XYZ file of C-alpha atoms in Angstrom:
336
model
C -4.242 -33.074 -17.194
C -6.186 -30.010 -18.284
C -7.156 -27.824 -15.370
C -10.763 -27.260 -16.479
C -12.957 -27.976 -19.491
C -14.108 -24.395 -19.985
C -12.394 -22.053 -22.497
C -9.200 -20.329 -21.427
C -9.857 -16.615 -20.912
C -7.613 -13.637 -20.178
C -8.862 -13.668 -16.600
C -8.013 -17.362 -16.342
C -4.523 -16.654 -17.637
C -4.196 -13.874 -15.060
C -5.213 -16.461 -12.476
C -2.241 -18.588 -13.538
C -4.042 -21.157 -15.649
C -2.142 -22.942 -18.423
C -3.798 -25.911 -20.106
C -1.533 -28.946 -20.396
C -2.371 -31.648 -22.979
C -3.465 -34.932 -21.361
C -0.565 -36.890 -22.888
C -0.573 -40.494 -23.979
C 1.040 -42.367 -21.101
C 4.520 -42.863 -22.586
C 5.920 -43.657 -19.147
C 9.364 -43.451 -17.629
C 11.336 -44.874 -20.539
C 10.103 -42.187 -22.890
C 11.073 -39.473 -20.418
C 14.644 -40.673 -20.189
C 15.000 -41.039 -23.956
C 13.872 -37.480 -24.679
C 17.367 -36.045 -24.814
C 21.017 -36.837 -24.296
C 23.159 -35.685 -21.406
C 20.187 -35.170 -19.120
C 19.536 -36.003 -15.489
C 16.261 -37.382 -14.184
C 14.235 -37.520 -11.001
C 10.809 -38.735 -9.931
C 8.818 -37.206 -7.107
C 5.450 -38.140 -5.623
C 3.343 -35.246 -4.281
C 1.344 -35.913 -1.118
C -1.919 -34.798 -2.708
C -3.530 -33.662 -5.967
C -1.266 -31.674 -8.282
C -2.293 -29.827 -11.446
C 0.857 -28.952 -13.387
C -0.912 -26.324 -15.485
C -2.298 -24.439 -12.493
C 0.872 -24.741 -10.425
C 3.408 -23.762 -13.095
C 1.069 -21.573 -15.153
C 2.012 -18.307 -13.375
C 5.563 -18.729 -14.724
C 4.382 -18.477 -18.336
C 4.493 -14.987 -19.858
C 2.153 -15.261 -22.803
C 1.530 -17.965 -25.424
C 4.860 -17.390 -27.186
C 7.076 -17.299 -24.076
C 10.464 -18.667 -25.230
C 11.211 -19.902 -21.676
C 8.034 -21.989 -21.251
C 6.059 -24.468 -23.312
C 3.762 -27.448 -23.152
C 3.952 -30.391 -25.560
C 1.342 -32.896 -26.794
C 2.775 -35.683 -24.619
C 1.549 -33.843 -21.513
C 4.906 -32.311 -20.561
C 5.613 -28.835 -19.238
C 9.018 -27.432 -20.228
C 10.799 -24.576 -18.507
C 14.102 -22.899 -19.427
C 15.656 -21.059 -16.524
C 18.861 -19.503 -15.251
C 19.907 -20.989 -11.913
C 22.806 -19.876 -9.676
C 24.757 -22.750 -11.258
C 23.950 -21.854 -14.860
C 21.313 -22.404 -17.508
C 18.910 -25.334 -17.228
C 15.937 -26.762 -19.054
C 13.405 -28.732 -17.029
C 10.745 -31.077 -18.346
C 8.027 -32.362 -16.000
C 5.093 -34.688 -16.634
C 2.612 -36.717 -14.578
C 2.574 -40.509 -14.652
C 0.057 -41.950 -12.248
C 0.710 -40.519 -8.818
C 4.283 -39.424 -9.576
C 5.947 -36.556 -11.405
C 8.775 -37.474 -13.756
C 11.348 -34.742 -14.270
C 14.283 -34.461 -16.632
C 16.806 -31.619 -16.763
C 19.615 -30.489 -19.034
C 22.431 -27.995 -18.630
C 24.828 -26.805 -15.902
C 21.890 -25.971 -13.628
C 20.273 -29.420 -13.933
C 21.179 -30.571 -10.423
C 20.031 -27.257 -8.900
C 16.622 -27.363 -10.579
C 16.045 -31.060 -9.820
C 17.009 -30.587 -6.171
C 14.293 -27.922 -5.897
C 11.645 -29.771 -7.896
C 9.314 -30.345 -4.899
C 9.291 -26.634 -3.989
C 8.709 -25.696 -7.623
C 5.664 -27.980 -7.599
C 4.272 -26.599 -4.367
C 5.606 -28.989 -1.718
C 6.143 -26.023 0.607
C 2.592 -24.781 0.073
C -0.186 -25.663 2.519
C -3.545 -25.570 0.704
C -5.330 -26.722 3.866
C -4.617 -23.310 5.412
C -7.234 -21.813 3.068
C -10.832 -21.911 4.293
C -13.330 -20.544 1.752
C -15.994 -18.277 3.258
C -17.837 -17.266 0.085
C -19.902 -19.442 -2.234
C -17.857 -18.522 -5.304
C -14.560 -19.229 -3.557
C -15.886 -22.492 -2.184
C -16.877 -23.631 -5.689
C -13.638 -22.457 -7.296
C -11.565 -24.123 -4.579
C -13.484 -27.401 -4.891
C -13.004 -27.465 -8.676
C -9.224 -27.047 -8.417
C -7.844 -29.455 -5.799
C -4.533 -29.596 -7.680
C -3.735 -25.886 -7.324
C -0.388 -25.458 -5.541
C 1.636 -22.252 -5.235
C 4.975 -22.616 -6.989
C 8.202 -21.383 -5.400
C 11.060 -20.917 -7.858
C 13.633 -19.468 -5.438
C 14.663 -17.102 -8.264
C 13.842 -13.406 -7.938
C 15.229 -11.665 -11.041
C 13.584 -14.254 -13.293
C 10.118 -13.151 -12.131
C 10.989 -9.522 -11.476
C 12.065 -8.608 -15.022
C 8.882 -9.711 -16.835
C 6.805 -8.178 -14.050
C 8.487 -4.804 -14.568
C 7.815 -5.168 -18.297
C 4.101 -5.491 -17.428
C 3.986 -2.166 -15.570
C 1.371 0.218 -17.035
C 1.026 -1.560 -20.403
C -1.208 -4.267 -21.850
C -0.261 -7.896 -21.370
C 0.257 -8.314 -25.113
C 2.805 -5.480 -25.191
C 4.664 -6.915 -22.201
C 4.685 -10.432 -23.666
C 6.039 -9.111 -26.965
C 8.847 -7.245 -25.181
C 9.751 -10.327 -23.112
C 9.905 -12.537 -26.225
C 12.059 -10.084 -28.131
C 14.492 -9.358 -25.306
C 14.945 -12.989 -24.230
C 15.489 -14.208 -27.790
C 17.744 -11.285 -28.632
C 19.889 -11.181 -25.496
C 19.439 -14.543 -23.810
C 20.936 -17.826 -24.956
C 19.551 -21.013 -26.505
C 18.394 -23.335 -23.735
C 20.152 -26.665 -23.188
C 18.233 -29.772 -24.180
C 16.096 -30.846 -27.133
C 13.542 -28.003 -27.306
C 13.856 -24.735 -29.227
C 13.741 -22.541 -26.127
C 15.745 -19.681 -24.654
C 17.170 -18.820 -21.240
C 16.883 -15.187 -20.211
C 20.034 -13.035 -19.912
C 21.946 -13.024 -16.643
C 22.053 -9.861 -14.551
C 25.011 -8.450 -16.466
C 23.259 -9.201 -19.741
C 20.172 -7.221 -18.715
C 22.328 -4.302 -17.586
C 24.161 -4.176 -20.937
C 21.140 -4.086 -23.276
C 21.546 -0.889 -25.337
C 18.856 1.789 -25.222
C 17.821 1.242 -28.849
C 17.065 -2.432 -28.213
C 14.812 -1.547 -25.296
C 13.112 0.946 -27.615
C 12.655 -1.606 -30.410
C 11.094 -3.983 -27.894
C 8.589 -1.275 -26.952
C 10.019 -0.693 -23.475
C 10.136 2.907 -22.265
C 13.027 4.394 -20.327
C 11.217 4.154 -16.983
C 10.782 0.372 -17.162
C 14.173 -0.319 -18.739
C 15.834 1.862 -16.104
C 14.131 -0.091 -13.332
C 15.338 -3.401 -14.807
C 18.901 -2.115 -15.164
C 18.923 -0.841 -11.558
C 17.601 -4.194 -10.352
C 20.172 -6.100 -12.405
C 22.997 -4.112 -10.802
C 21.919 -5.253 -7.319
C 20.707 -8.690 -8.420
C 22.677 -10.586 -5.780
C 20.985 -8.577 -3.025
C 17.564 -9.088 -4.593
C 18.052 -12.852 -4.909
C 18.510 -12.993 -1.126
C 14.831 -12.014 -0.838
C 13.855 -15.525 -1.981
C 14.769 -16.800 1.498
C 13.091 -13.960 3.426
C 9.669 -13.655 5.009
C 7.208 -11.671 2.898
C 7.400 -8.223 4.581
C 11.208 -8.215 4.617
C 11.398 -9.545 1.055
C 9.024 -6.846 -0.175
C 11.107 -4.135 1.519
C 14.252 -5.492 -0.136
C 12.693 -5.317 -3.607
C 10.983 -1.966 -3.089
C 14.284 -0.352 -2.110
C 15.016 -0.261 -5.860
C 13.515 2.869 -7.474
C 10.746 1.859 -9.861
C 9.717 -1.217 -7.862
C 6.553 -0.646 -5.852
C 4.059 -2.885 -4.041
C 2.444 -4.128 -7.289
C 5.746 -5.303 -8.750
C 7.094 -6.799 -5.529
C 3.883 -8.760 -4.881
C 3.690 -10.158 -8.422
C 7.363 -11.182 -8.164
C 7.244 -12.736 -4.695
C 4.128 -14.720 -5.526
C 6.367 -16.713 -7.874
C 9.857 -16.557 -6.373
C 8.743 -17.142 -2.777
C 5.465 -18.998 -3.234
C 3.941 -16.323 -0.986
C 0.270 -17.167 -0.319
C -0.477 -13.762 1.217
C 1.256 -11.547 -1.384
C -1.879 -9.765 -2.517
C -1.457 -7.475 -5.531
C -2.379 -3.841 -4.916
C -2.197 -0.950 -7.353
C -3.657 -3.042 -10.179
C -5.934 -1.483 -12.795
C -8.417 -4.365 -12.978
C -8.019 -6.678 -9.973
C -10.022 -4.686 -7.361
C -13.005 -4.462 -9.701
C -12.856 -8.176 -10.513
C -12.652 -9.206 -6.861
C -15.198 -6.590 -5.792
C -17.677 -7.748 -8.439
C -17.154 -11.459 -7.747
C -17.415 -11.262 -3.954
C -19.745 -8.283 -3.413
C -21.233 -7.218 -6.759
C -19.110 -4.032 -6.642
C -17.431 -3.467 -9.987
C -16.080 -0.089 -8.820
C -14.159 -1.470 -5.849
C -10.757 0.084 -5.141
C -7.784 -1.387 -3.292
C -9.270 -0.552 0.108
C -12.518 -2.382 -0.689
C -10.604 -5.320 -2.184
C -8.426 -5.661 0.912
C -11.518 -5.528 3.121
C -13.136 -8.322 1.096
C -9.950 -10.394 1.286
C -9.404 -9.739 5.013
C -11.082 -13.024 6.070
C -8.336 -14.809 4.129
C -5.388 -13.154 5.872
C -2.333 -15.290 5.251
C -3.948 -16.709 2.090
C -5.056 -13.584 0.219
C -3.056 -14.346 -2.913
C -4.618 -17.802 -3.141
C -8.073 -16.279 -2.648
C -7.443 -13.745 -5.418
C -6.244 -16.489 -7.784
C -9.343 -18.573 -7.081
C -11.531 -15.551 -7.875
C -9.702 -15.015 -11.167
C -9.930 -18.697 -12.054
C -13.663 -18.675 -11.346
C -14.038 -16.228 -14.239
C -16.849 -14.079 -12.835
C -15.870 -10.686 -14.223
C -17.890 -7.465 -14.540
C -19.339 -6.762 -18.007
C -17.075 -4.537 -20.060
C -18.302 -0.954 -20.319
C -15.265 0.808 -21.765
C -13.005 0.120 -24.754
C -9.940 -2.008 -24.166
C -6.752 -0.220 -23.199
C -5.234 0.866 -26.545
C -2.221 -1.038 -27.701
C 0.893 1.065 -28.075
C 4.219 0.350 -29.690
C 6.951 2.837 -28.874
C 9.300 0.765 -31.000
C 7.646 2.292 -34.075
C 8.181 5.887 -32.974
């Protein structure tokens, strides 16, 4: 079901919100007839689950070729597992989640369905201590933190988002995945991102045409060359996982946090070094639109262990400071 009736804003998207159509109750038979050669699984969460809020952080813009929602209330995800490409379709039917998967990685993705849908997350560990957080938390009982277990998949689009607008990063992701990935298995027109070797072999002119400068493309290539070591971070505790990622030149605390929030389902991976987040959190929790990282971390200190969840709930609440400067100009180095 839709996560909230209010309009979807950029801040809501940053908070990981994706609206999923309510669907029409087709039931189990429809799910199994959706495609040939698929495997299926049902799973019942032990509490409320909002698919749009839980899986929304995995979507990189409205045209993401690896993610889509359909009018029947399904969320589709094309991914590259250690066992190969897979497409996953999930939908709610009553108290259960029906899942269907295609491709060589179908078993891998279905085995990890509960973790993907937040089974390893403990929302009860979060205790709101501010009126805004209390209201935001109460409105979103189905928010669970996803854990994909896949590092490079979240790392690459996060690097693409370094120091540029979201629209530029989304455009680059679309172009690179469609140009160098592969068509996803299953019935949807989707794409699976390149494997590590594929990222490392993208020629410089294709990075340029996608609007990606040498600094970001170089970081992705360096990460791809040590991808096996980086994937090990998915099983590590947060501090150790962050150190593993940040050992790659070009990956700092901002990039590692944004990656581990998704790959590891890390509830305390608070994003620092962000252009807008401190001001949003400072304004929402203390009326301070000029807050820096230090002020933001002080405001989030009461939520130690759950600071990422707290930040998401602030973003989803939508209380942002009034704009007083022009938007960051959109660039396109691909035209140079």
